[in-house]
Coordinates of C-alpha atoms in Angstrom, one line a residue:
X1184 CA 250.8 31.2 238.9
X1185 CA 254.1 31.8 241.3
X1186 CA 255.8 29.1 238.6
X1187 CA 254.5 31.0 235.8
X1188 CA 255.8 34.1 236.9
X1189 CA 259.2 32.3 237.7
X1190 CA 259.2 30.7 234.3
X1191 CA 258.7 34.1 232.5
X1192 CA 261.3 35.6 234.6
X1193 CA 263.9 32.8 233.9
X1194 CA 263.1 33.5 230.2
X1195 CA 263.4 37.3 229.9
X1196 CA 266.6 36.9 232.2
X1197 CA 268.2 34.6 229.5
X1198 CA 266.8 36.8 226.3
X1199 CA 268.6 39.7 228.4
X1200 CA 272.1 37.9 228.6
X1201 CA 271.8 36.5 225.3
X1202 CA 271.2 40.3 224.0
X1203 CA 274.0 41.6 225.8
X1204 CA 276.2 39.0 224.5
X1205 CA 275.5 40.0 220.9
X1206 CA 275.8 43.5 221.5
X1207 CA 279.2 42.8 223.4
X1208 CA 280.4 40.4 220.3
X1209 CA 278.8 43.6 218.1
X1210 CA 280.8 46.2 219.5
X1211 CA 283.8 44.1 219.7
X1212 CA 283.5 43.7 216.4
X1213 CA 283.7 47.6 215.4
X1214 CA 286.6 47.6 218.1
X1215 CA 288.6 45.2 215.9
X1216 CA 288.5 47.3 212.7
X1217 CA 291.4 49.1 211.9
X1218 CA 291.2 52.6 210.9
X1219 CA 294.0 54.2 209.2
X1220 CA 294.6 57.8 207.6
X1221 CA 296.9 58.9 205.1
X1222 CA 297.8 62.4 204.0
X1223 CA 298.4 62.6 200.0
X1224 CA 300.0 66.1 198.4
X1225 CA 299.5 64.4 194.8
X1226 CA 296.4 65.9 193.6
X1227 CA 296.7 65.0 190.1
X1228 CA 296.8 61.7 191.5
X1229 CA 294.2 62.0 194.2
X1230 CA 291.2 59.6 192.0
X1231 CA 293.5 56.7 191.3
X1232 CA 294.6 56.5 195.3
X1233 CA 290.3 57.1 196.3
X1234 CA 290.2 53.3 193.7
X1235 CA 293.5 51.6 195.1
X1236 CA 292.0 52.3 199.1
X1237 CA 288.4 51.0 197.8
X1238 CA 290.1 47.7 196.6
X1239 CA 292.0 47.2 199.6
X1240 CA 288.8 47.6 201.9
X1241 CA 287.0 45.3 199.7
X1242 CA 289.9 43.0 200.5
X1243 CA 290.3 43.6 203.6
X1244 CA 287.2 44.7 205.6
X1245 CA 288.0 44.8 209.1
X1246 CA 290.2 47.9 207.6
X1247 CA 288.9 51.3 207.1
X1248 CA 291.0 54.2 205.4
X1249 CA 290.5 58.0 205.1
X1250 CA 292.4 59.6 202.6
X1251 CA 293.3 64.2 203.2
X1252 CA 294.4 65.7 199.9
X1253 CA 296.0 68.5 200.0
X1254 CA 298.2 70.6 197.2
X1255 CA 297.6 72.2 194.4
X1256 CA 298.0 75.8 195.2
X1257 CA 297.6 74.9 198.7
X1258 CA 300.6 74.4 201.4
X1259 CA 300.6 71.3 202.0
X1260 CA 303.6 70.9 204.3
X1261 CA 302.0 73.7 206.7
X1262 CA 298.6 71.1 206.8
X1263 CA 300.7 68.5 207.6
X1264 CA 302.7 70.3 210.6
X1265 CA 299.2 71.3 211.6
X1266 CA 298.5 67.6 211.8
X1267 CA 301.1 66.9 213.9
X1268 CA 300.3 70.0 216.1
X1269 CA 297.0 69.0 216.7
X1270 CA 297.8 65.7 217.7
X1271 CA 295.7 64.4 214.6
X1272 CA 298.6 62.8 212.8
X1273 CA 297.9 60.4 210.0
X1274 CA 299.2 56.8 209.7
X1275 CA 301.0 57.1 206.7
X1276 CA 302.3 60.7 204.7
X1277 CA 304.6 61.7 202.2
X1278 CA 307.8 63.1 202.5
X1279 CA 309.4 65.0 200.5
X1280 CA 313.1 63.9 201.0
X1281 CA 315.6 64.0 203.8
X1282 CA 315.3 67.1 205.7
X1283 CA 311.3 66.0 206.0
X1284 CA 312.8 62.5 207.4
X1285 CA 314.9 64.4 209.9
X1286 CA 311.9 66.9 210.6
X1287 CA 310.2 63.5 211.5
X1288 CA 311.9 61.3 212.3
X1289 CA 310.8 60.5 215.9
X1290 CA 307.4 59.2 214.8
X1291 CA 309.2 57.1 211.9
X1292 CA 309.7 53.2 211.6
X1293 CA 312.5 51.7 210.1
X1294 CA 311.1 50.2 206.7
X1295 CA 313.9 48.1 205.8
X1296 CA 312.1 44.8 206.5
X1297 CA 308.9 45.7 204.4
X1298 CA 308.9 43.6 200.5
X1299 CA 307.7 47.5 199.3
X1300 CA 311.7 48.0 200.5
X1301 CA 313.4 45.2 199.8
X1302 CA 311.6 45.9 195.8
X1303 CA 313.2 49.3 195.9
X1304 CA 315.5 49.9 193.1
X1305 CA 318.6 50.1 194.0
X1306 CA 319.5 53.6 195.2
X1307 CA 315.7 54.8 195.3
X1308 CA 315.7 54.3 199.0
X1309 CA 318.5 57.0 199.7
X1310 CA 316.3 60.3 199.7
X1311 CA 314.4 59.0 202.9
X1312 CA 317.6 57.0 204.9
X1313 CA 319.7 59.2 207.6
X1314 CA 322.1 57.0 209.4
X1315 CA 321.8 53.7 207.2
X1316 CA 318.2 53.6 208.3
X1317 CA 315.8 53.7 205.8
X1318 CA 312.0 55.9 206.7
X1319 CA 310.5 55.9 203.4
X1320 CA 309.5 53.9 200.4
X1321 CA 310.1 55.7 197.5
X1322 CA 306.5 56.7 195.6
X1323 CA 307.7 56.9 192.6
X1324 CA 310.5 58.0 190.1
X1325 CA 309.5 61.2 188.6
X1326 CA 311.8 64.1 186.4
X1327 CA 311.5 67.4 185.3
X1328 CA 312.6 70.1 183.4
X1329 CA 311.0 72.1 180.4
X1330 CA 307.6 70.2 179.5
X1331 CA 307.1 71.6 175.5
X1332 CA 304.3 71.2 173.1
X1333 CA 305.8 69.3 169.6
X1334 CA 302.8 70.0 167.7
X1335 CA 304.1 73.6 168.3
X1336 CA 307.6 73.6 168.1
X1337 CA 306.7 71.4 164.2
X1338 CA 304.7 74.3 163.4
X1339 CA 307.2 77.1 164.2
X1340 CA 309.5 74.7 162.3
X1341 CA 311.4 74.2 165.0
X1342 CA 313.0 70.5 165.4
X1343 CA 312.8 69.4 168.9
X1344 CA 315.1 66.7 168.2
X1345 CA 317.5 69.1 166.7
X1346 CA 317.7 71.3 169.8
X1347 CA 321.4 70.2 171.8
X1348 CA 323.0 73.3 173.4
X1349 CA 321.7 75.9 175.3
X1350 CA 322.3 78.8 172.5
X1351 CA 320.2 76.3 170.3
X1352 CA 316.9 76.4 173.6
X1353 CA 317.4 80.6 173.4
X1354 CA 317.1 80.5 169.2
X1355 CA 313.8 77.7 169.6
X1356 CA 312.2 80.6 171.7
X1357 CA 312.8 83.6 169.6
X1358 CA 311.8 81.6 166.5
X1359 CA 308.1 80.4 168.3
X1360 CA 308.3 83.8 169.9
X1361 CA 308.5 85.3 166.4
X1362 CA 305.2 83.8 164.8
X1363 CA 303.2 84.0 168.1
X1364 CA 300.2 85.6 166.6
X1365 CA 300.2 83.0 163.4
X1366 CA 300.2 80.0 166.1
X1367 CA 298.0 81.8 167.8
X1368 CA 299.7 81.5 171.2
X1369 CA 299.3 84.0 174.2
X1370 CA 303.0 83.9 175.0
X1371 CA 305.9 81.2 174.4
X1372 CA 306.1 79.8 177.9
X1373 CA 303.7 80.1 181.3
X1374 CA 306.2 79.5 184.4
X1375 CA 303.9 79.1 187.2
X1376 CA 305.5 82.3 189.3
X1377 CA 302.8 81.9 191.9
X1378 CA 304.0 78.3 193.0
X1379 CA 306.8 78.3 195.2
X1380 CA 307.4 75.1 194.8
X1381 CA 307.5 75.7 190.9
X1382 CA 310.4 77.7 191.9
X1383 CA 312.1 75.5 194.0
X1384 CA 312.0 72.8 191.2
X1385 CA 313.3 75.5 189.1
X1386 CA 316.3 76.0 191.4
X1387 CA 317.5 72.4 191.6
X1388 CA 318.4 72.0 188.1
X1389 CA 321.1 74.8 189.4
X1390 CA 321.8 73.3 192.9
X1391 CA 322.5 69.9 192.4
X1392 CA 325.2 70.0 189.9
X1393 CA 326.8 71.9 192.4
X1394 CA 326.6 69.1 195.1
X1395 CA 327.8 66.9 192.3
X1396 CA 324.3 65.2 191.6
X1397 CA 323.7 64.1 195.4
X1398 CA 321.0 64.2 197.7
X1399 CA 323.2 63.4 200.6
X1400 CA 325.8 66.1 199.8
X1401 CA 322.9 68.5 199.5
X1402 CA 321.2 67.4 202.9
X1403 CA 324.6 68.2 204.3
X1404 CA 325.5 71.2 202.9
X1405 CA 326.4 73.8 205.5
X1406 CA 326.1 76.4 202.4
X1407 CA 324.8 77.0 199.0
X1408 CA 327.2 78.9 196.5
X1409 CA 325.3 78.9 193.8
X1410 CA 328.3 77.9 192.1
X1411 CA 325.9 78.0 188.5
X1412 CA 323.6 81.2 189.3
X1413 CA 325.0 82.9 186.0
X1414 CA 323.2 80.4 184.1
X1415 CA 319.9 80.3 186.3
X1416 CA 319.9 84.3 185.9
X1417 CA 319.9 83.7 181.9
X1418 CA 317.3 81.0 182.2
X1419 CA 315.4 83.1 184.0
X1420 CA 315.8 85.9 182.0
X1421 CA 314.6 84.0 179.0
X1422 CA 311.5 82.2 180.5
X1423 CA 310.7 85.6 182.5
X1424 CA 311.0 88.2 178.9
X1425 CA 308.8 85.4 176.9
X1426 CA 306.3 84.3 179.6
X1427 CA 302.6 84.9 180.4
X1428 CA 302.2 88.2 182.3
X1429 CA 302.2 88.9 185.2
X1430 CA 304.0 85.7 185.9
X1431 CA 303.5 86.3 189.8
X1432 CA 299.9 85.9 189.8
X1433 CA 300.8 82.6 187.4
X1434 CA 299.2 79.2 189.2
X1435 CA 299.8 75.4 188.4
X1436 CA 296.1 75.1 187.3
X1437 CA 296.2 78.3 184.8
X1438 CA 299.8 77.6 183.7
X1439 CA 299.3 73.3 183.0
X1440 CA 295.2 72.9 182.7
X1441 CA 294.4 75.9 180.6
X1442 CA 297.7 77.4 178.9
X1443 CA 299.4 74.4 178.0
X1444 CA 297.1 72.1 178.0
X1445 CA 294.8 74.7 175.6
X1446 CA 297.5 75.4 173.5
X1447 CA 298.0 78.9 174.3
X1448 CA 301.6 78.1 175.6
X1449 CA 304.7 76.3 174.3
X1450 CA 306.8 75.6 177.2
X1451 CA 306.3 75.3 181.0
X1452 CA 308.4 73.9 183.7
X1453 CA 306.8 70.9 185.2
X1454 CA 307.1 66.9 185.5
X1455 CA 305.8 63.8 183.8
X1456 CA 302.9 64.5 186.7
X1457 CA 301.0 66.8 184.8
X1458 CA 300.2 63.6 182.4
X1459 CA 297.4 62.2 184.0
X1460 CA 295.7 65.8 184.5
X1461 CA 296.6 66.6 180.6
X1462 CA 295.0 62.7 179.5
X1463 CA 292.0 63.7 181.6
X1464 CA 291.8 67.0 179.5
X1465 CA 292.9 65.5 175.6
X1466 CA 293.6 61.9 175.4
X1467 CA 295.6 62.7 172.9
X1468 CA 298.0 65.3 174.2
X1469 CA 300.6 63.4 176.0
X1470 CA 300.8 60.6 173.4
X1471 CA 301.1 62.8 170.3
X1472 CA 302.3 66.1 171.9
X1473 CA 304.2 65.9 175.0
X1474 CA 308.0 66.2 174.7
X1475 CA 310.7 67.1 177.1
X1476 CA 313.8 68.7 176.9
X1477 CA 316.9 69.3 179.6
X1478 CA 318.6 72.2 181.0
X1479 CA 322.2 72.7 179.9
X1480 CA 323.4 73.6 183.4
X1481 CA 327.5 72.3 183.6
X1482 CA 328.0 72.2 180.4
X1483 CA 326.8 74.2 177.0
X1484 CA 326.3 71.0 175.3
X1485 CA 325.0 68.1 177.5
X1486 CA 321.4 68.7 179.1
X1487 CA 320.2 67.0 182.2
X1488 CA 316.9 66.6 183.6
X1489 CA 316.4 66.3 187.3
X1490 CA 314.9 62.4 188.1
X1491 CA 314.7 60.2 190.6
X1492 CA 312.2 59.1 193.6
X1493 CA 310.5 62.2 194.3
X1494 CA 308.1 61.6 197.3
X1495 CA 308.7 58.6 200.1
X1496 CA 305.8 57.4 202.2
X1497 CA 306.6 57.2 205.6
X1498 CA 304.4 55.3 208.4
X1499 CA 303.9 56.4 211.5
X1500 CA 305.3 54.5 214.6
X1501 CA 303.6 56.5 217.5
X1502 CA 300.2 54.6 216.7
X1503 CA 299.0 51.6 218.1
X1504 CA 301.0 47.9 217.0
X1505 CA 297.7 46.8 214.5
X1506 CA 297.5 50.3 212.8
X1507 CA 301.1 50.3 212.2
X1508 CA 301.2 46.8 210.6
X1509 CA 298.3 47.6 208.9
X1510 CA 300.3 50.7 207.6
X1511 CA 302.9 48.4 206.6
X1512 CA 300.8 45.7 205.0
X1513 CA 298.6 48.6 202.8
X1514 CA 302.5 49.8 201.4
X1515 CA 303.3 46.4 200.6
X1516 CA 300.5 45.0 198.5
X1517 CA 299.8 49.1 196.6
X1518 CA 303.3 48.1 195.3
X1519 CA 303.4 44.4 195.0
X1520 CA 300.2 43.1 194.7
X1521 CA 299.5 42.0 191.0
X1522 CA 296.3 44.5 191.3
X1523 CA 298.8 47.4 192.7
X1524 CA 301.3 47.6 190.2
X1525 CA 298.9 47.3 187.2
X1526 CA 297.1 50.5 188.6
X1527 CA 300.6 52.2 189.4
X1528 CA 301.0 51.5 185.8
X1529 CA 297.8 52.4 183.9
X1530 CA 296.4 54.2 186.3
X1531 CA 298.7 56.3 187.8
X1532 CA 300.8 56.4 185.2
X1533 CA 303.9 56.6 187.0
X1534 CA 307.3 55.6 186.4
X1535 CA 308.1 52.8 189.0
X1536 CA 310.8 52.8 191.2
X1537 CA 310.5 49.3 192.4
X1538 CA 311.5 46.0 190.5
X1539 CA 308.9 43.7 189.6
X1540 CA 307.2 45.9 186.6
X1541 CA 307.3 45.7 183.2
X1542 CA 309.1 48.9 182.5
X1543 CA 308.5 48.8 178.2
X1544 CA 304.4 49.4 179.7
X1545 CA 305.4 52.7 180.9
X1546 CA 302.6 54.3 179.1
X1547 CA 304.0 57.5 177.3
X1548 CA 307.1 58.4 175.6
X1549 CA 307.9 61.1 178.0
X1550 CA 308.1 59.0 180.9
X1551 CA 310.1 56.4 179.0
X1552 CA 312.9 59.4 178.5
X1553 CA 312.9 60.0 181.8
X1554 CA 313.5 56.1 183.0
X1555 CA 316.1 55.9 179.5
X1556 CA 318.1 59.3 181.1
X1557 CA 317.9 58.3 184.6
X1558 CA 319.2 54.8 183.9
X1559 CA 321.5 56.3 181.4
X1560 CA 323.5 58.6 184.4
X1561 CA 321.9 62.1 182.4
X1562 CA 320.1 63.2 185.1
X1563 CA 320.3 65.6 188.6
X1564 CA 318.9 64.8 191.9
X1565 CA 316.0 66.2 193.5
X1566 CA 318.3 68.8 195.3
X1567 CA 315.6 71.3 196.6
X1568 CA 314.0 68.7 199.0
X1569 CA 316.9 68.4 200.4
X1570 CA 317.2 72.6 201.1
X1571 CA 317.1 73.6 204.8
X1572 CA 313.3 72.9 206.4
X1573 CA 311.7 76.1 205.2
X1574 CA 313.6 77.5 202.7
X1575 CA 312.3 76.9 199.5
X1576 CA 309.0 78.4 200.4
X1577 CA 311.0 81.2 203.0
X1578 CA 313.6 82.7 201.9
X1579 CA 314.1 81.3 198.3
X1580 CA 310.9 82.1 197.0
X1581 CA 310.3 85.4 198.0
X1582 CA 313.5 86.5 196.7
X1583 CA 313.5 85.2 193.4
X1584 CA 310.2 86.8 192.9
X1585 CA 311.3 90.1 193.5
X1586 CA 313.9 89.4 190.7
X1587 CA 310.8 88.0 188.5
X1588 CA 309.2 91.6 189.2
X1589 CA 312.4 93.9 188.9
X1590 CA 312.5 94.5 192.2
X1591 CA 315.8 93.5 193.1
X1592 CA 319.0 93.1 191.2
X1593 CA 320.4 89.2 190.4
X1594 CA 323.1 90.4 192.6
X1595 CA 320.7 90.7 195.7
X1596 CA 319.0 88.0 195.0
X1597 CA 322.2 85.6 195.3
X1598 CA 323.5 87.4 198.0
X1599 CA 320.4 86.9 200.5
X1600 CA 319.5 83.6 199.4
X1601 CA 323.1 82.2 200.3
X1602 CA 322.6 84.5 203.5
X1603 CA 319.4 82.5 204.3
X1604 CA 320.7 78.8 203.4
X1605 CA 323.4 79.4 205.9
X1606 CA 321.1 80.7 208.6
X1607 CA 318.5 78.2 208.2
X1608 CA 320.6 74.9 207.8

């Protein structure tokens, strides 16, 4: 009996150890995954990156990612400094050019080593470098300007093609302005007021020509003349006497996903980002009626767009070594996988700013004008995300809507924003 009970002892002493073995191996397991978060502000893109992170933990399962969206109408740079205040900051986030790199540039790595860097087109990695060091890989190459509808503009009789001067924009929108009720269109354009970033777009195709097409000269402004505000006041006058009322309470979703997209509007002031929200609306739309057209800022005859990488993904270097090669290692194979750079292609439907792609896929004909003028030298820099932390949304903004609203004269509204840039720099 005393053996029995010895026996039965030594057994249930082993099944013990052997079950605490596999519940250490078990938890060490869990300990070994890698969780990572990134924080996305492109909401029209927010499906595609859910797919691209489902692949990579298919691939890679000892790796879990959580993906926060935040934009559309909502301030996403205030989330993101909330992140950071709260001591919840994510592995990997956007930024949105070089005063967000200074902003953070203590919690940075240098991503000059990564293939998703060394793939950069030349020049793409310069929104995101301060001091030769480079804290970003560029998302994407993405331009902007005056987004139009060709079906109407044929309609109105009214060549797109033939349109090469600003006096020739200003007669395009009296003549569509003039048969509004036959096209049955609520107004001629729908500039998203509400959106200060809208605005802030708005403003670069002013700003940059003045610090002669460069990021780095604008990040180091001391000052902002606005050596081109005459014109910026007529474009504004035009856009503001032919647009959707009242233009203040005007939102991205109302202005792009039901005005232009319904065909209520003609023209609004957006990017080729708005294509995969318009494809999701009518397939047709950005295939068979999406055209651009530039500004004519420095000179009365040649337009520009403003192009270029417009977001950079930074990583964060204040986590722990395996989440930061992790970081690293999701970057390099979303842009240089074989599976990544189809989806940033078909999927995405952006314009690529690496090397490596087949650029004749780009999938619409306004993207490819883009890529042509960018390559081509007729384009302006991405100047506003290189304004003073704060001002766009600060001082800019508010200011420019109380012209929008006849609230203040043009003359006020130059003098305190130059009044603010200086301040805030």
């Amino acid at each position: 009996m005393k053996k029995r009970l010895i026996g039965l002892f030594f057994t249930l002493t082993v099944f013990l150890l052997i079950g605490s073995a596999c519940s250490t191996n078990t938890e060490s397991g869990n300990n070994d995954q890698v969780e990572l978060s990134i924080f996305n502000i492109k909401v029209e893109t927010k499906d595609q990156l859910e797919e691209m992170i489902a692949k990579y933990e298919e691939e890679n399962p000892d790796v879990k990612i959580n993906l926060t969206t935040v934009g559309g109408g909502q301030d996403a740079t205030s989330a993101l400094q909330a992140k950071f205040s709260s001591n919840d900051e994510p592995n990997i986030f956007l930024l949105g050019g070089l005063s967000d790199a200074a902003k953070y540039q203590d919690y940075l790595i240098d991503v000059s080593e990564m293939e998703s860097a060394k793939t950069a087109i030349d020049g793409t990695l310069e929104g995101a470098t301060l001091d030769g060091t480079p804290y970003g890989i560029p998302l994407n190459i993405e331009g902007y300007s005056w987004m139009i509808n060709k079906d109407i503009f044929n309609q109105a009789g009214v060549d797109p093609e033939s349109i090469g001067s600003y006096q020739d924009f200003v007669e395009a929108v009296e003549t569509i302005d003039s048969q509004k009720e036959e096209l049955g269109l609520e107004s001629v354009f729908a500039f998203s007021g509400k959106e200060d970033w809208v605005v802030s777009q708005f403003s670069s195709h002013f700003t940059s020509p003045e610090f002669n097409n460069s990021v780095i000269e604008a990040y180091e402004s001391e000052q902002l003349d606005l050596e081109y505000g005459s014109r910026m006041k007529e474009y504004t006058d035009l856009f503001n006497q032919y647009n959707a009322q009242p233009i203040l309470s005007l939102d991205y979703s109302t202005s792009v996903e039901e005005m232009f997209a319904g065909g209520q509007v003609a023209i609004i002031h957006q990017g080729n980002w708005i294509i995969p929200s318009l494809d999701s609306i009518d397939e047709s739309f950005a295939s068979e009626k999406l055209g651009i057209l530039p500004m004519y800022v420095e000179d009365d005859t040649e337009g520009k767009i403003i192009a270029g990488p417009s977001w950079f993904w930074g990583i964060n270097g204040d986590k722990d070594e395996a989440s930061v090669e992790e970081s690293k290692a999701f970057m390099d194979w979303m842009y240089t996988s074989d599976y990544g750079q189809e989806k940033i292609m078909s999927d995405f439907k952006y314009i690529p700013a690496h090397e490596g792609y087949d650029t004749d896929a780009i999938a619409d004909e306004v993207s490819k004008t883009i890529y042509e003028m960018l390559m081509n030298g007729e384009t302006g820099v991405w100047a506003n995300n290189q304004y003073p932390d704060g001002f766009f949304s600060t001082a800019l903004f508010p200011e420019f809507q109380k012209y929008l609203n006849g609230d203040i004269t043009w003359e006020d509204f130059e003098e305190v924003t130059k009044e603010n840039y200086s301040k805030m720099r």
